[in-house]
Amino acid sequence: MEAWLHLNAQTEELVGQHCRTEMRVAVIGAGVIGLSSAQCIINRFQPTVKPLTVIVYADTFTPDTTSDGAAGFWQPYVLDEGKPEEVKWNKETFDYLLSYMSSSDANEMGLFLQSGYNIFKEPVPDPSWKDAVLGFRHLTTKELKLFPGFSYGWFNTTLMLEGKSYLPWMMAKLKECGVKFVEKKISSFQELGPDFDVIVNCTGIRAQELQPDPELKPARGQIVKVYAPWMKHFIVSHDLKAGIYSMPYILPGSKLVTMGGIFQLGNWSEENNPKDHNKVWEGGCKLVPSLKVVAKYLIQFEGKIKKESPYKINQQCML
Amino acid sequence: RGLRCRKQRMDRVRVGVIGAGIVGLSTALCVAESLPGCSVTVIAEKFSPHTTSDVAAGILSPHLITVTPVESLRRWFAETFAHVYSIARSTEAPDAGVQILSGWEIFKEPPEERIPFWSDIVLAFRVMSDSELTRFPETTFGWMYTTLLCECLLYLPWLEKRLKQAGVQLEAGKVTDLWDLEGKYDVVVNCAGLGAGPLTGDPLLHPVRGQVLKVRAPWLKHFIRCGDGTTYIYPGVTGVTLGGTRQAGDRRLGPDAADERSILARCLVYEPSLAGCRGLGEAGVGLRPTRRALRLGGERLERGGRSMWVVHNYGHGGAGVSLHWGMAREAARLVKETLAQIRPQPTHNKSKL
């Protein structure tokens, strides 16, 4: 999520050098990276390059992409190395999205502001993105009382961008610009080779199917979604020894609350794991006791929810 | 408890509470909890969802123009905040309609009091930086704070459940004269809100009409309150309350179409995404029972040789939710003191009323 504008600079360079009049670009992948890349290419080249052909190839479209499964929480890793180009891409992304907040599009995009807490068991250095988000500050003693067992933390306002809304919105915009979508699994770059001047590879976790990459690994996550409309803040807990996203986190969405806390490097399983489920559920309820009554609450408000929902709306696996 | 009382006294102490808004119900609960063995009855013309409290968004931030001393306001607000906070942290929160909420209070011109008296009582409070203000049109000053919200549509029924568990009777009926209750109750607690006017002949109590529009916008996670509080957006549990109006002396209980258009237009300026609300909202009107000095005190009424004891707890204006628990506890103390005067304990009886 945080690096998706990096394509902007580098691809523009590449593409600009190569052609002056006609240009044919293939984008492989229709998650948030693929769609955003296509949009940036259109924005940059459509005014001057004619004809410009951009075609997005993917075997998976919204709502089945990885981007759709994510809660849509804008927050880079908390202890990143602060690489200047990443800091720049992060801020560019945040500012770009923030500029849509005052528009009437925000709703359709699945874009909204949310404030909340990052909590730690020991003091940590401020994150590289502290100036990108709004109103970053440390937690007061009074606020830390909300989280027994945690002694340090941050409060800030960030953006939520829900893939299930954002991706359809992007696709509609791209179609308006003349971008074509082809549902097809691309098995090799050579398959597209002669028909395109540039291929933009946005295949995410399955990039290895096109080109071996030992550095690319799945980091399996498992979440639980619940209906808890009284939750108005995100809470991300951290344990530096346990590793990123291995501790409970709670991310309220526009309709449901995502509970998570699983990050298993190297695990390709797309099955729900009951042990992981319990870890997420119990961890979340420990952070926020009121989540324990979610089942009761669902029954009470059955009439106001659009569809019949089981106690925990769904358990989802995402890589 | 009932058995023990019957052994010790010929008849139970009876307390009647007029009013079933947030003030009446919380006062009745505080009386019942501090005076076990006492018979408490709530008498009201209107119960939730038809009280003034039900219209309120329910945010805990006591904005008041009042002559009531700030020390009292601080004490009542702090006690209320602590109480609602403990509910927020418990598994009762969803049933009680209680949530923690952050947001921005913004001003076209900096207010006279740069830091409000309640800044250290809410969970977190800070003045916004200049760069933060640029997001809001026509805004030159602002606060960001984290507080609590008590949605009365849920909170009042939750209180009613607790009252019933505590053995309190709820009686539907309009009290037109305080003296109608004389002889029925040892002490009457007047939490009638605007209804206290006709009951007491109080010339200082007047309505300030507030209209709201409740919409479904579950993506909104912050409140926004503007300047004098006429324009606000409060996301609650069951919906978002958009407001509002401040019409002194206006007693119209029906929604006004022009007011509704004005509320929506003003809120859209600060939250453009409201244009995406599906369907029409639900309009509501509440008459804030406003009084320059909040009335909390005991009074011995006399009429033609008869006397009755009343504890008044009314005139909270738009700060009823913010102050309800602290004032209810104090009202209960006043009831206890009053009872001690009118039913002094025999010296050999060690029991406490």
GROMACS .gro file of C-alpha atoms in nm, chain B residues 52-59 61 63 101 104-106 145 149 208-215 220 222-236 239-247 259-260 262-271 274 284-288 318:
model
   68
  371THR     CA    1  -3.551   1.546   2.550
  372SER     CA    2  -3.240   1.338   2.628
  373ASP     CA    3  -3.317   1.099   2.343
  374VAL     CA    4  -3.267   1.378   2.090
  375ALA     CA    5  -2.926   1.475   2.221
  376ALA     CA    6  -2.615   1.337   2.057
  377GLY     CA    7  -2.488   1.267   2.408
  378ILE     CA    8  -2.132   1.401   2.392
  380SER     CA    9  -1.833   1.816   2.691
  382HIS     CA   10  -2.049   2.385   2.716
  420LEU     CA   11  -1.480   0.945   2.067
  423TRP     CA   12  -1.222   1.859   1.666
  424GLU     CA   13  -1.383   2.167   1.813
  425ILE     CA   14  -1.312   2.452   1.577
  464TYR     CA   15  -0.978   1.603   2.225
  468LEU     CA   16  -2.042   0.982   2.411
  527VAL     CA   17  -3.371   2.665   2.384
  528ARG     CA   18  -3.492   2.467   2.087
  529GLY     CA   19  -3.251   2.232   1.917
  530GLN     CA   20  -3.324   2.047   1.598
  531VAL     CA   21  -3.109   1.757   1.480
  532LEU     CA   22  -3.090   1.523   1.187
  533LYS     CA   23  -2.979   1.167   1.246
  534VAL     CA   24  -2.819   1.002   0.943
  539LEU     CA   25  -1.740   0.892   1.023
  541HIS     CA   26  -1.470   1.182   1.463
  542PHE     CA   27  -1.691   1.455   1.596
  543ILE     CA   28  -1.674   1.808   1.465
  544ARG     CA   29  -1.817   2.093   1.670
  545CYS     CA   30  -1.810   2.451   1.547
  546GLY     CA   31  -1.779   2.770   1.742
  547ASP     CA   32  -2.084   2.836   1.951
  548GLY     CA   33  -2.204   2.482   1.909
  549THR     CA   34  -2.478   2.553   1.661
  550THR     CA   35  -2.318   2.330   1.400
  551TYR     CA   36  -2.199   1.985   1.496
  552ILE     CA   37  -2.150   1.630   1.375
  553TYR     CA   38  -2.151   1.354   1.639
  554PRO     CA   39  -2.109   0.993   1.522
  555GLY     CA   40  -2.281   0.770   1.774
  558GLY     CA   41  -2.619   0.682   1.370
  559VAL     CA   42  -2.461   1.024   1.324
  560THR     CA   43  -2.634   1.323   1.483
  561LEU     CA   44  -2.611   1.638   1.276
  562GLY     CA   45  -2.699   1.967   1.434
  563GLY     CA   46  -2.831   2.206   1.505
  564THR     CA   47  -3.018   2.510   1.618
  565ARG     CA   48  -3.030   2.732   1.925
  566GLN     CA   49  -3.365   2.904   1.933
  578ASP     CA   50  -3.387   2.424   0.991
  579GLU     CA   51  -3.318   2.083   0.843
  581SER     CA   52  -2.969   2.471   0.716
  582ILE     CA   53  -2.825   2.196   0.936
  583LEU     CA   54  -2.737   1.978   0.639
  584ALA     CA   55  -2.582   2.269   0.448
  585ARG     CA   56  -2.369   2.378   0.743
  586CYS     CA   57  -2.251   2.026   0.822
  587LEU     CA   58  -2.161   1.960   0.458
  588VAL     CA   59  -1.915   2.249   0.471
  589TYR     CA   60  -1.710   2.066   0.732
  590GLU     CA   61  -1.782   1.709   0.623
  593LEU     CA   62  -2.213   1.356   0.418
  603GLY     CA   63  -3.559   1.530   1.596
  604VAL     CA   64  -3.633   1.825   1.819
  605GLY     CA   65  -3.540   1.879   2.182
  606LEU     CA   66  -3.610   2.179   2.402
  607ARG     CA   67  -3.303   2.230   2.616
  637GLY     CA   68  -2.751   2.140   2.685
   0.00000   0.00000   0.00000
